[in-house]
Amino acid sequence: MSDNWLTGPVLEQLNSGVLVVDEQFQLVYLNCFLQRHGSVQLDEVRGQSLFKVFSDVPEAWLRRKFASVLELQSPSFSSWEQRHYVIKLPHMRPMTSSSQYMAQNCTMLPLSDEAGRRYVCLLIEDATDTFVYQQHLQSTLQKLEHSNRIDGLTQCLNRRYWEEQLKLEVQRALRYQQPLSLLLFDLDKFKQLNDQYGHLGGDSVLIELSARVRALLRDTDWFGRYGGEEFGIVLTNTALQGAVEVAERLCLAVSSLAVTFNECSIQSSISIGVAQLTNTGERAHEVLIGQADVALYNAKRNGRNRVVAFSPGETEFLLKTTD
Amino acid sequence: MSKVFSEEQRDCLQELINVAMGLASDKLARFLNTFVHLQVPAIELVSSAQIPAEFETRYSSTDSALVSQGFLGNDGLRGEAIVLYQLENAHRIAALLGYETDSISELEMLTDISSILTTTFLNGLATQIDNSLSYSAPRVLSSRQGNVAQALLETAYHWELALKVDISYQLIDHSFNCDMLLLIPGEAVVNIQQILTRILEEY
């Protein structure tokens, strides 16, 4: 291969790093890409130890890699996904990448010269673009996951995700024999609010009440929008008495302060039904929702802006009245 | 599948693979400084449709890994090598290779081991047929996800033929079992047949 006029310039112009060391890890060759990025001159570093010239390479790791290439005479690889870089170099996207250093895909190849001396060639490909795309993809996926869980208007959990969490929490509470309570609440006279202030007025009440309710909850509670103006809260590790106290606080937080919309002061209130998990089995969460719903119905029937806890026996009452 | 290769071609391939395995185990033994006993590898040609079911039972119950590496040679020799093994096995060989498990990511360890096994074996195969191979970087297709069958199904879909090589390395005090699948696309199968025919004629 005496195509030096061809391979020489190509090697020098290549947008990848090419580095060759002998069996003692002494530098034999560095192409232009590596000389420029690494701020070294081949003439000055030829014959020196790779680990001296690039002092922050992972020496033990690279020695093991090179040893396997020399001994097995087969290539070895390193991916930026597992090791961001082998030789710490700046990259050519200093403004648009979140990483300071070039992401590198490396290939280590066995070489020999005419005299049979053995070398290792380290090829370094700049994978910074891939790294940047991957970062974008990850953050997009995170946003997607977020929007898949969240109700756009109120920033509560959406119904599907909230129900999944309810189901999981119910199974967990049953397994560890911990108390669990459910609140279902409804904005009173929502239709009337919408008629009087318009749908934007109604929406602003929903947004404000969600914010007030959220501020009073713990991190471990699950707050979701169940329907139009109906919401659910899963209170983990909470028995009925504690859940009623929380509900009373929520009721007061909503009714004590009017919501301002377009310079109008809108007075609103919520009715809350509370139930504690008592049933077991596959459908326990559905029974719980049914019980909280009965209690909510009774809160409405008893005059709204109040909390009613479910007690067994009310089911029969409800069935009688709806018959 | 027996129609793909003639009886003679199949025997020839088995012989090439036996020798390649011998060369690989010799190299590994020198590298690892220990004796490597290698059972004569059982090879089998399987259609890609059969593959997932076959491996599902063996690899679905435990944590397992599936690593892919493409290879490309002269005369239209090309394909994808898949190494399947149980992670428990991987830690054994990792210790032998001098990896300290805390200082290196599991993925890096997996790709290294697979790459060493694949390239030493395939280089041995290539040498015998006066070919030489280049390789793509190894890629972990599945690890700890318990969906080996699914991952294989997705991979194997595009391949006409798979050459299944059961590999069992026995090291002193250690045993290491894995499966290697060489997935070969249709036109490369024809090229391999031509290579085999040429070798058979030379003898």
Short mmCIF file of C-alpha atoms in Angstrom, two decimals:
data_model
loop_
_atom_site.label_atom_id
_atom_site.label_comp_id
_atom_site.label_asym_id
_atom_site.label_seq_id
_atom_site.Cartn_x
_atom_site.Cartn_y
_atom_site.Cartn_z
CA MET A 1 0.00 0.00 0.00
CA SER A 2 2.03 2.93 -1.22
CA ASP A 3 -0.94 5.24 -1.68
CA ASN A 4 0.53 7.71 0.75
CA TRP A 5 -0.65 10.69 -1.31
CA LEU A 6 -4.18 9.35 -0.75
CA THR A 7 -4.28 7.89 2.75
CA GLY A 8 -2.07 10.59 4.27
CA PRO A 9 -4.26 13.62 3.55
CA VAL A 10 -7.48 11.69 4.16
CA LEU A 11 -6.21 10.58 7.56
CA GLU A 12 -5.23 14.16 8.36
CA GLN A 13 -8.55 15.64 7.23
CA LEU A 14 -10.72 12.96 8.81
CA ASN A 15 -13.30 14.30 11.25
CA SER A 16 -12.43 11.50 13.65
CA GLY A 17 -9.46 11.00 15.91
CA VAL A 18 -6.82 8.42 14.98
CA LEU A 19 -4.16 7.50 17.52
CA VAL A 20 -1.61 4.68 17.41
CA VAL A 21 0.46 3.37 20.31
CA ASP A 22 3.02 0.57 20.47
CA GLU A 23 2.96 -2.31 22.94
CA GLN A 24 4.47 -0.07 25.62
CA PHE A 25 1.62 2.42 25.14
CA GLN A 26 4.02 4.95 23.61
CA LEU A 27 2.53 7.31 21.07
CA VAL A 28 3.42 6.51 17.48
CA TYR A 29 0.88 8.59 15.64
CA LEU A 30 -1.83 11.18 16.21
CA ASN A 31 -3.82 12.63 13.33
CA CYS A 32 -4.56 16.30 12.85
CA PHE A 33 -8.02 16.03 14.45
CA LEU A 34 -6.51 14.84 17.74
CA GLN A 35 -3.56 17.24 17.62
CA ARG A 36 -5.91 20.19 17.22
CA HIS A 37 -8.57 19.10 19.70
CA GLY A 38 -6.01 17.95 22.24
CA SER A 39 -3.68 20.95 21.72
CA VAL A 40 -0.61 18.74 21.22
CA GLN A 41 1.96 18.44 18.43
CA LEU A 42 2.89 14.98 17.19
CA ASP A 43 6.58 15.94 16.94
CA GLU A 44 6.63 16.91 20.59
CA VAL A 45 4.83 13.87 22.00
CA ARG A 46 5.99 11.03 19.70
CA GLY A 47 7.55 8.27 21.78
CA GLN A 48 6.01 9.50 25.01
CA SER A 49 3.59 7.47 27.09
CA LEU A 50 -0.06 7.92 26.15
CA PHE A 51 -0.90 8.24 29.83
CA LYS A 52 1.57 11.08 30.27
CA VAL A 53 0.37 13.08 27.28
CA PHE A 54 -3.32 12.60 28.04
CA SER A 55 -3.10 12.42 31.79
CA ASP A 56 -6.80 12.09 32.49
CA VAL A 57 -7.51 8.95 30.43
CA PRO A 58 -8.77 6.05 32.59
CA GLU A 59 -5.42 4.25 32.64
CA ALA A 60 -6.31 0.90 34.23
CA TRP A 61 -9.35 0.54 32.02
CA LEU A 62 -7.52 1.45 28.82
CA ARG A 63 -4.58 -0.84 29.63
CA ARG A 64 -6.99 -3.74 30.00
CA LYS A 65 -8.71 -2.85 26.73
CA PHE A 66 -5.43 -2.56 24.83
CA ALA A 67 -4.14 -5.79 26.37
CA SER A 68 -7.16 -7.67 25.03
CA VAL A 69 -6.71 -6.12 21.57
CA LEU A 70 -3.02 -7.12 21.48
CA GLU A 71 -3.48 -10.58 22.93
CA LEU A 72 -6.62 -11.58 21.06
CA GLN A 73 -5.83 -9.58 17.91
CA SER A 74 -9.46 -8.58 17.77
CA PRO A 75 -11.11 -5.17 18.09
CA SER A 76 -12.55 -3.66 21.24
CA PHE A 77 -15.18 -0.95 21.57
CA SER A 78 -16.35 1.79 23.85
CA SER A 79 -19.64 3.65 23.54
CA TRP A 80 -20.43 7.18 24.74
CA GLU A 81 -23.56 5.80 26.37
CA GLN A 82 -21.47 3.90 28.89
CA ARG A 83 -18.36 6.07 28.98
CA HIS A 84 -18.89 9.61 27.76
CA TYR A 85 -15.31 10.00 26.54
CA VAL A 86 -12.00 8.16 26.60
CA ILE A 87 -9.80 11.20 25.92
CA LYS A 88 -11.19 14.39 27.40
CA LEU A 89 -11.57 16.80 24.46
CA PRO A 90 -13.67 19.86 23.75
CA HIS A 91 -16.25 19.40 21.00
CA MET A 92 -17.44 21.54 18.12
CA ARG A 93 -20.87 22.37 19.51
CA PRO A 94 -19.84 24.48 22.49
CA MET A 95 -23.05 26.55 22.41
CA THR A 96 -25.74 24.01 21.63
CA SER A 97 -24.76 21.05 23.78
CA SER A 98 -25.28 20.62 27.49
CA SER A 99 -22.05 18.69 27.83
CA GLN A 100 -18.70 20.37 27.89
CA TYR A 101 -16.77 17.44 26.44
CA MET A 102 -16.99 15.48 23.23
CA ALA A 103 -19.11 12.33 23.43
CA GLN A 104 -17.03 9.56 21.88
CA ASN A 105 -17.56 6.22 20.24
CA CYS A 106 -14.23 4.46 20.21
CA THR A 107 -12.87 1.47 18.34
CA MET A 108 -9.56 -0.15 19.28
CA LEU A 109 -7.95 -2.13 16.48
CA PRO A 110 -4.90 -4.41 16.33
CA LEU A 111 -2.20 -3.33 13.83
CA SER A 112 1.21 -4.72 12.84
CA ASP A 113 3.99 -3.27 10.69
CA GLU A 114 6.19 -5.11 8.12
CA ALA A 115 8.61 -6.13 10.85
CA GLY A 116 5.81 -7.77 12.79
CA ARG A 117 5.75 -5.20 15.60
CA ARG A 118 2.34 -4.85 17.15
CA TYR A 119 0.37 -1.68 17.73
CA VAL A 120 -3.06 -0.61 18.84
CA CYS A 121 -5.01 1.97 16.86
CA LEU A 122 -7.59 4.00 18.76
CA LEU A 123 -10.31 5.50 16.54
CA ILE A 124 -12.35 8.23 18.16
CA GLU A 125 -15.64 9.26 16.57
CA ASP A 126 -17.35 12.41 17.71
CA ALA A 127 -20.82 11.32 18.91
CA THR A 128 -21.76 14.69 20.39
CA ASP A 129 -24.64 15.16 17.91
CA THR A 130 -26.11 11.81 18.87
CA PHE A 131 -25.68 12.72 22.50
CA VAL A 132 -27.52 16.01 21.96
CA TYR A 133 -30.40 14.29 20.11
CA GLN A 134 -30.61 11.71 22.86
CA GLN A 135 -30.88 14.47 25.48
CA HIS A 136 -33.67 16.14 23.49
CA LEU A 137 -35.46 12.83 23.15
CA GLN A 138 -35.22 12.14 26.88
CA SER A 139 -36.61 15.52 27.85
CA THR A 140 -39.39 15.21 25.28
CA LEU A 141 -40.31 11.80 26.65
CA GLN A 142 -40.40 13.24 30.15
CA LYS A 143 -42.71 16.03 29.06
CA LEU A 144 -44.89 13.53 27.25
CA GLU A 145 -45.11 11.36 30.33
CA HIS A 146 -46.04 14.40 32.38
CA SER A 147 -48.78 15.52 29.99
CA ASN A 148 -50.06 11.96 29.91
CA ARG A 149 -50.72 12.13 33.64
CA ILE A 150 -51.82 15.67 34.21
CA ASP A 151 -55.14 17.40 33.64
CA GLY A 152 -54.32 20.46 31.55
CA LEU A 153 -56.75 22.88 33.21
CA THR A 154 -56.27 22.20 36.89
CA GLN A 155 -52.79 20.56 36.89
CA CYS A 156 -54.26 17.74 38.96
CA LEU A 157 -53.73 14.14 37.90
CA ASN A 158 -56.07 13.12 35.11
CA ARG A 159 -58.74 10.53 35.79
CA ARG A 160 -57.00 7.58 34.12
CA TYR A 161 -53.72 8.05 35.98
CA TRP A 162 -55.44 8.90 39.27
CA GLU A 163 -57.52 5.74 39.11
CA GLU A 164 -54.40 3.68 38.44
CA GLN A 165 -52.79 5.15 41.54
CA LEU A 166 -55.93 4.55 43.60
CA LYS A 167 -55.90 0.91 42.56
CA LEU A 168 -52.22 0.51 43.45
CA GLU A 169 -52.59 2.29 46.79
CA VAL A 170 -55.63 0.17 47.69
CA GLN A 171 -53.70 -3.03 46.97
CA ARG A 172 -50.71 -1.73 48.94
CA ALA A 173 -52.87 -0.72 51.92
CA LEU A 174 -54.49 -4.15 51.95
CA ARG A 175 -51.16 -5.94 51.75
CA TYR A 176 -49.52 -3.96 54.54
CA GLN A 177 -52.75 -3.60 56.53
CA GLN A 178 -52.57 0.17 56.64
CA PRO A 179 -55.61 2.44 56.71
CA LEU A 180 -56.55 4.29 53.52
CA SER A 181 -59.28 6.86 52.91
CA LEU A 182 -60.82 8.42 49.88
CA LEU A 183 -62.34 11.87 49.47
CA LEU A 184 -64.63 12.64 46.57
CA PHE A 185 -65.68 16.25 46.26
CA ASP A 186 -67.74 18.34 43.95
CA LEU A 187 -67.92 22.08 43.34
CA ASP A 188 -71.38 23.20 44.48
CA LYS A 189 -73.75 24.71 41.92
CA PHE A 190 -71.18 24.60 39.13
CA LYS A 191 -73.81 24.92 36.40
CA GLN A 192 -75.13 28.07 38.01
CA LEU A 193 -71.57 29.52 38.20
CA ASN A 194 -71.05 28.81 34.52
CA ASP A 195 -74.36 30.42 33.61
CA GLN A 196 -73.65 33.48 35.68
CA TYR A 197 -69.94 34.10 34.94
CA GLY A 198 -69.41 32.17 31.72
CA HIS A 199 -67.30 29.05 31.25
CA LEU A 200 -64.07 30.99 31.74
CA GLY A 201 -65.36 32.11 35.12
CA GLY A 202 -66.24 28.52 36.01
CA ASP A 203 -62.78 27.39 34.86
CA SER A 204 -61.02 30.00 36.98
CA VAL A 205 -62.88 28.74 40.06
CA LEU A 206 -61.78 25.16 39.27
CA ILE A 207 -58.16 26.30 38.85
CA GLU A 208 -58.17 28.30 42.09
CA LEU A 209 -59.84 25.63 44.20
CA SER A 210 -57.41 22.99 42.90
CA ALA A 211 -54.50 25.17 43.95
CA ARG A 212 -55.94 25.75 47.44
CA VAL A 213 -56.68 22.06 47.92
CA ARG A 214 -53.23 21.00 46.71
CA ALA A 215 -51.56 23.36 49.18
CA LEU A 216 -53.23 21.49 52.06
CA LEU A 217 -52.24 17.98 50.98
CA ARG A 218 -49.21 15.85 51.73
CA ASP A 219 -46.76 14.64 49.06
CA THR A 220 -48.05 11.13 49.49
CA ASP A 221 -51.67 12.00 48.70
CA TRP A 222 -53.04 11.54 45.19
CA PHE A 223 -55.20 14.40 43.95
CA GLY A 224 -57.00 13.92 40.63
CA ARG A 225 -59.81 15.38 38.55
CA TYR A 226 -62.48 12.71 38.41
CA GLY A 227 -64.97 14.44 36.14
CA GLY A 228 -65.97 17.99 35.09
CA GLU A 229 -66.24 19.55 38.55
CA GLU A 230 -65.65 16.40 40.56
CA PHE A 231 -62.31 15.58 42.18
CA GLY A 232 -60.85 12.67 44.15
CA ILE A 233 -58.12 12.50 46.77
CA VAL A 234 -56.49 9.29 47.94
CA LEU A 235 -55.21 9.74 51.49
CA THR A 236 -52.62 7.06 52.19
CA ASN A 237 -52.08 5.76 55.70
CA THR A 238 -55.10 7.75 56.94
CA ALA A 239 -58.15 6.44 58.84
CA LEU A 240 -61.67 7.87 58.56
CA GLN A 241 -61.34 10.34 61.46
CA GLY A 242 -58.17 11.92 60.05
CA ALA A 243 -59.67 12.01 56.55
CA VAL A 244 -62.77 13.87 57.85
CA GLU A 245 -60.49 16.46 59.48
CA VAL A 246 -58.61 16.98 56.20
CA ALA A 247 -61.94 17.28 54.38
CA GLU A 248 -63.19 19.91 56.86
CA ARG A 249 -60.06 21.98 56.24
CA LEU A 250 -60.51 21.74 52.47
CA CYS A 251 -64.17 22.77 52.72
CA LEU A 252 -63.23 25.82 54.74
CA ALA A 253 -60.31 26.77 52.47
CA VAL A 254 -62.65 26.96 49.50
CA SER A 255 -65.66 28.66 51.10
CA SER A 256 -63.77 31.18 53.26
CA LEU A 257 -62.30 33.14 50.38
CA ALA A 258 -64.00 34.24 47.17
CA VAL A 259 -62.31 33.80 43.78
CA THR A 260 -61.72 36.98 41.80
CA PHE A 261 -62.51 36.74 38.11
CA ASN A 262 -62.74 39.77 35.80
CA GLU A 263 -63.11 42.00 38.84
CA CYS A 264 -66.05 39.87 40.01
CA SER A 265 -65.88 38.15 43.33
CA ILE A 266 -67.15 34.59 42.96
CA GLN A 267 -68.23 32.84 46.13
CA SER A 268 -68.00 29.05 45.90
CA SER A 269 -68.08 25.96 48.07
CA ILE A 270 -67.51 22.23 47.83
CA SER A 271 -69.27 19.17 49.22
CA ILE A 272 -67.11 16.23 50.27
CA GLY A 273 -67.85 12.54 50.72
CA VAL A 274 -65.36 10.53 52.79
CA ALA A 275 -64.93 6.77 53.01
CA GLN A 276 -62.33 4.46 54.53
CA LEU A 277 -61.21 1.29 52.82
CA THR A 278 -62.88 -1.71 54.45
CA ASN A 279 -63.50 -4.13 51.63
CA THR A 280 -60.86 -6.50 50.29
CA GLY A 281 -60.45 -8.20 46.98
CA GLU A 282 -59.99 -7.29 43.34
CA ARG A 283 -62.79 -4.74 43.24
CA ALA A 284 -62.03 -3.06 46.58
CA HIS A 285 -61.19 0.27 44.94
CA GLU A 286 -64.49 0.33 43.05
CA VAL A 287 -66.45 -0.35 46.24
CA LEU A 288 -64.52 2.46 47.94
CA ILE A 289 -65.39 4.92 45.16
CA GLY A 290 -69.03 3.85 45.43
CA GLN A 291 -69.06 4.48 49.19
CA ALA A 292 -67.43 7.91 48.90
CA ASP A 293 -69.94 8.72 46.18
CA VAL A 294 -72.86 7.82 48.45
CA ALA A 295 -71.40 10.07 51.17
CA LEU A 296 -70.94 12.88 48.63
CA TYR A 297 -74.54 12.47 47.55
CA ASN A 298 -75.65 12.82 51.16
CA ALA A 299 -73.47 15.93 51.64
CA LYS A 300 -75.25 17.50 48.68
CA ARG A 301 -78.68 16.42 49.90
CA ASN A 302 -78.00 17.79 53.40
CA GLY A 303 -77.42 21.31 52.09
CA ARG A 304 -73.93 21.39 50.44
CA ASN A 305 -70.69 23.03 51.68
CA ARG A 306 -70.18 20.20 54.14
CA VAL A 307 -68.38 16.91 54.80
CA VAL A 308 -70.22 13.61 55.19
CA ALA A 309 -68.51 10.35 56.08
CA PHE A 310 -69.84 7.11 54.73
CA SER A 311 -71.41 4.78 57.24
CA PRO A 312 -72.77 1.33 56.41
CA GLY A 313 -76.52 1.42 56.11
CA GLU A 314 -76.54 4.49 53.93
CA THR A 315 -76.33 2.28 50.89
CA GLU A 316 -79.76 0.88 51.64
CA PHE A 317 -81.07 4.38 52.19
CA LEU A 318 -79.75 5.51 48.82
CA LEU A 319 -81.18 2.47 47.09
CA LYS A 320 -84.56 3.13 48.68
CA THR A 321 -84.68 6.74 47.63
CA THR A 322 -83.58 6.08 44.09
CA ASP A 323 -86.01 3.20 43.58
CA MET B 1 -33.99 -25.77 6.72
CA SER B 2 -31.77 -28.70 5.79
CA LYS B 3 -32.51 -27.79 2.17
CA VAL B 4 -30.54 -24.56 2.51
CA PHE B 5 -27.21 -26.37 2.79
CA SER B 6 -26.33 -29.72 1.33
CA GLU B 7 -25.11 -32.46 3.66
CA GLU B 8 -21.54 -31.84 2.50
CA GLN B 9 -21.78 -28.09 2.97
CA ARG B 10 -23.21 -28.55 6.41
CA ASP B 11 -20.38 -30.86 7.48
CA CYS B 12 -17.88 -28.42 6.06
CA LEU B 13 -19.41 -25.58 8.04
CA GLN B 14 -19.41 -27.66 11.22
CA GLU B 15 -15.72 -28.41 10.70
CA LEU B 16 -14.87 -24.75 10.12
CA ILE B 17 -16.74 -23.81 13.25
CA ASN B 18 -15.02 -26.50 15.31
CA VAL B 19 -11.62 -25.20 14.26
CA ALA B 20 -12.69 -21.59 14.85
CA MET B 21 -13.79 -22.50 18.35
CA GLY B 22 -10.48 -24.21 18.96
CA LEU B 23 -8.58 -21.11 17.86
CA ALA B 24 -10.81 -18.90 19.99
CA SER B 25 -10.40 -20.99 23.11
CA ASP B 26 -6.63 -21.08 22.64
CA LYS B 27 -6.54 -17.31 22.44
CA LEU B 28 -8.86 -16.91 25.41
CA ALA B 29 -6.76 -19.32 27.45
CA ARG B 30 -3.63 -17.28 26.79
CA PHE B 31 -5.45 -14.07 27.53
CA LEU B 32 -7.06 -15.27 30.73
CA ASN B 33 -4.05 -17.31 31.82
CA THR B 34 -6.12 -20.35 32.53
CA PHE B 35 -7.10 -23.53 30.76
CA VAL B 36 -10.12 -23.25 28.62
CA HIS B 37 -11.91 -26.45 27.76
CA LEU B 38 -14.30 -26.07 24.98
CA GLN B 39 -16.95 -28.56 24.12
CA VAL B 40 -17.34 -29.18 20.44
CA PRO B 41 -20.03 -26.66 19.66
CA ALA B 42 -23.33 -27.99 18.47
CA ILE B 43 -24.47 -26.09 15.45
CA GLU B 44 -27.93 -26.00 14.05
CA LEU B 45 -29.57 -24.12 11.27
CA VAL B 46 -32.89 -22.72 12.34
CA SER B 47 -35.44 -20.52 10.71
CA SER B 48 -35.80 -17.14 12.31
CA ALA B 49 -39.38 -17.92 13.26
CA GLN B 50 -38.26 -20.75 15.54
CA ILE B 51 -35.69 -18.78 17.44
CA PRO B 52 -37.68 -16.84 20.03
CA ALA B 53 -39.65 -19.81 21.33
CA GLU B 54 -36.51 -21.86 21.66
CA PHE B 55 -34.73 -19.35 23.86
CA GLU B 56 -37.69 -18.14 25.80
CA THR B 57 -37.66 -20.99 28.30
CA ARG B 58 -33.94 -20.86 28.89
CA TYR B 59 -33.57 -17.12 29.31
CA SER B 60 -36.90 -15.82 30.56
CA SER B 61 -36.69 -17.09 34.13
CA THR B 62 -33.42 -15.42 35.09
CA ASP B 63 -31.78 -12.09 34.42
CA SER B 64 -30.29 -12.45 31.02
CA ALA B 65 -28.58 -10.37 28.43
CA LEU B 66 -28.69 -10.23 24.68
CA VAL B 67 -25.91 -8.42 22.88
CA SER B 68 -25.73 -7.84 19.15
CA GLN B 69 -22.71 -7.17 16.97
CA GLY B 70 -22.71 -6.80 13.21
CA PHE B 71 -19.95 -8.33 11.07
CA LEU B 72 -18.94 -7.68 7.50
CA GLY B 73 -16.35 -9.43 5.34
CA ASN B 74 -15.36 -9.89 1.72
CA ASP B 75 -17.34 -11.97 -0.80
CA GLY B 76 -20.67 -10.82 0.64
CA LEU B 77 -20.11 -12.46 3.98
CA ARG B 78 -22.17 -10.52 6.47
CA GLY B 79 -24.58 -10.91 9.33
CA GLU B 80 -25.25 -10.19 12.93
CA ALA B 81 -23.91 -12.13 15.87
CA ILE B 82 -26.11 -12.34 18.94
CA VAL B 83 -24.73 -13.55 22.23
CA LEU B 84 -27.20 -14.64 24.86
CA TYR B 85 -26.26 -15.40 28.40
CA GLN B 86 -27.43 -15.30 31.94
CA LEU B 87 -26.12 -12.39 33.95
CA GLU B 88 -24.98 -14.67 36.73
CA ASN B 89 -22.60 -16.22 34.20
CA ALA B 90 -21.47 -12.82 33.05
CA HIS B 91 -20.32 -11.84 36.52
CA ARG B 92 -18.21 -14.99 36.68
CA ILE B 93 -16.32 -14.20 33.51
CA ALA B 94 -16.14 -10.52 34.42
CA ALA B 95 -14.25 -11.39 37.59
CA LEU B 96 -11.88 -13.48 35.51
CA LEU B 97 -11.26 -10.63 33.08
CA GLY B 98 -10.27 -8.44 36.00
CA TYR B 99 -13.33 -6.22 36.14
CA GLU B 100 -14.18 -4.73 39.44
CA THR B 101 -17.92 -4.68 39.25
CA ASP B 102 -18.33 -1.43 41.14
CA SER B 103 -16.05 0.64 38.95
CA ILE B 104 -17.58 -0.25 35.65
CA SER B 105 -21.08 -0.14 34.36
CA GLU B 106 -22.83 -3.42 33.81
CA LEU B 107 -23.58 -2.53 30.21
CA GLU B 108 -19.95 -1.88 29.47
CA MET B 109 -18.99 -5.20 30.99
CA LEU B 110 -21.64 -7.02 28.93
CA THR B 111 -20.59 -5.49 25.64
CA ASP B 112 -16.92 -6.19 26.36
CA ILE B 113 -17.44 -9.85 27.14
CA SER B 114 -19.70 -10.39 24.14
CA SER B 115 -17.34 -8.59 21.85
CA ILE B 116 -14.39 -10.71 22.98
CA LEU B 117 -16.33 -13.96 22.52
CA THR B 118 -17.77 -12.95 19.16
CA THR B 119 -14.70 -11.46 17.53
CA THR B 120 -12.23 -14.14 18.62
CA PHE B 121 -14.55 -16.83 17.29
CA LEU B 122 -15.49 -15.10 14.03
CA ASN B 123 -11.88 -14.06 13.34
CA GLY B 124 -10.98 -17.74 13.62
CA LEU B 125 -13.69 -18.59 11.16
CA ALA B 126 -12.65 -15.86 8.74
CA THR B 127 -8.97 -16.85 8.75
CA GLN B 128 -9.80 -20.35 7.57
CA ILE B 129 -11.69 -19.11 4.54
CA ASP B 130 -9.10 -16.44 3.67
CA ASN B 131 -11.48 -13.73 4.65
CA SER B 132 -11.26 -10.95 7.18
CA LEU B 133 -14.05 -9.29 9.08
CA SER B 134 -14.80 -5.88 10.39
CA TYR B 135 -17.23 -5.38 13.22
CA SER B 136 -19.74 -2.83 14.39
CA ALA B 137 -19.71 -1.78 18.02
CA PRO B 138 -21.59 -4.27 20.21
CA ARG B 139 -24.99 -3.18 21.40
CA VAL B 140 -27.05 -4.47 24.32
CA LEU B 141 -30.52 -5.27 23.02
CA SER B 142 -32.01 -6.44 26.24
CA SER B 143 -30.83 -6.78 29.75
CA ARG B 144 -32.76 -7.40 32.95
CA GLN B 145 -36.03 -6.78 31.20
CA GLY B 146 -37.14 -10.37 30.94
CA ASN B 147 -38.22 -9.84 27.37
CA VAL B 148 -35.54 -11.82 25.60
CA ALA B 149 -38.06 -13.55 23.38
CA GLN B 150 -39.57 -10.26 22.30
CA ALA B 151 -36.19 -8.68 21.64
CA LEU B 152 -35.14 -11.68 19.58
CA LEU B 153 -38.36 -11.67 17.66
CA GLU B 154 -37.83 -8.05 16.70
CA THR B 155 -34.24 -8.73 15.70
CA ALA B 156 -34.76 -12.02 13.93
CA TYR B 157 -37.66 -10.80 11.87
CA HIS B 158 -35.50 -9.61 8.99
CA TRP B 159 -33.27 -12.63 8.78
CA GLU B 160 -33.75 -15.65 6.59
CA LEU B 161 -31.55 -18.00 8.43
CA ALA B 162 -29.96 -18.31 11.78
CA LEU B 163 -26.99 -20.43 12.57
CA LYS B 164 -27.29 -21.41 16.19
CA VAL B 165 -24.04 -22.23 17.93
CA ASP B 166 -24.20 -23.54 21.48
CA ILE B 167 -21.04 -22.54 23.22
CA SER B 168 -19.91 -23.87 26.52
CA TYR B 169 -16.64 -22.66 27.91
CA GLN B 170 -15.21 -24.57 30.82
CA LEU B 171 -12.50 -22.75 32.66
CA ILE B 172 -10.65 -24.15 35.63
CA ASP B 173 -12.94 -23.52 38.61
CA HIS B 174 -15.38 -21.70 36.39
CA SER B 175 -17.90 -22.70 33.83
CA PHE B 176 -19.45 -20.35 31.42
CA ASN B 177 -22.28 -21.13 29.08
CA CYS B 178 -23.76 -18.96 26.44
CA ASP B 179 -25.49 -19.20 23.14
CA MET B 180 -24.34 -17.49 20.02
CA LEU B 181 -26.67 -16.90 17.13
CA LEU B 182 -25.35 -15.90 13.77
CA LEU B 183 -28.21 -14.25 11.95
CA ILE B 184 -27.64 -14.19 8.23
CA PRO B 185 -29.76 -12.39 5.64
CA GLY B 186 -30.91 -14.19 2.49
CA GLU B 187 -28.35 -12.96 -0.02
CA ALA B 188 -25.50 -13.61 2.40
CA VAL B 189 -26.68 -17.22 2.76
CA VAL B 190 -26.13 -17.65 -0.99
CA ASN B 191 -22.67 -16.10 -0.64
CA ILE B 192 -21.79 -18.47 2.19
CA GLN B 193 -22.93 -21.42 0.06
CA GLN B 194 -20.56 -20.28 -2.68
CA ILE B 195 -17.70 -20.00 -0.21
CA LEU B 196 -18.43 -23.50 1.10
CA THR B 197 -18.65 -24.91 -2.42
CA ARG B 198 -15.27 -23.37 -3.24
CA ILE B 199 -13.66 -24.86 -0.16
CA LEU B 200 -15.13 -28.29 -0.91
CA GLU B 201 -13.79 -28.15 -4.47
CA GLU B 202 -10.31 -27.31 -3.24
CA TYR B 203 -10.15 -30.51 -1.21
#
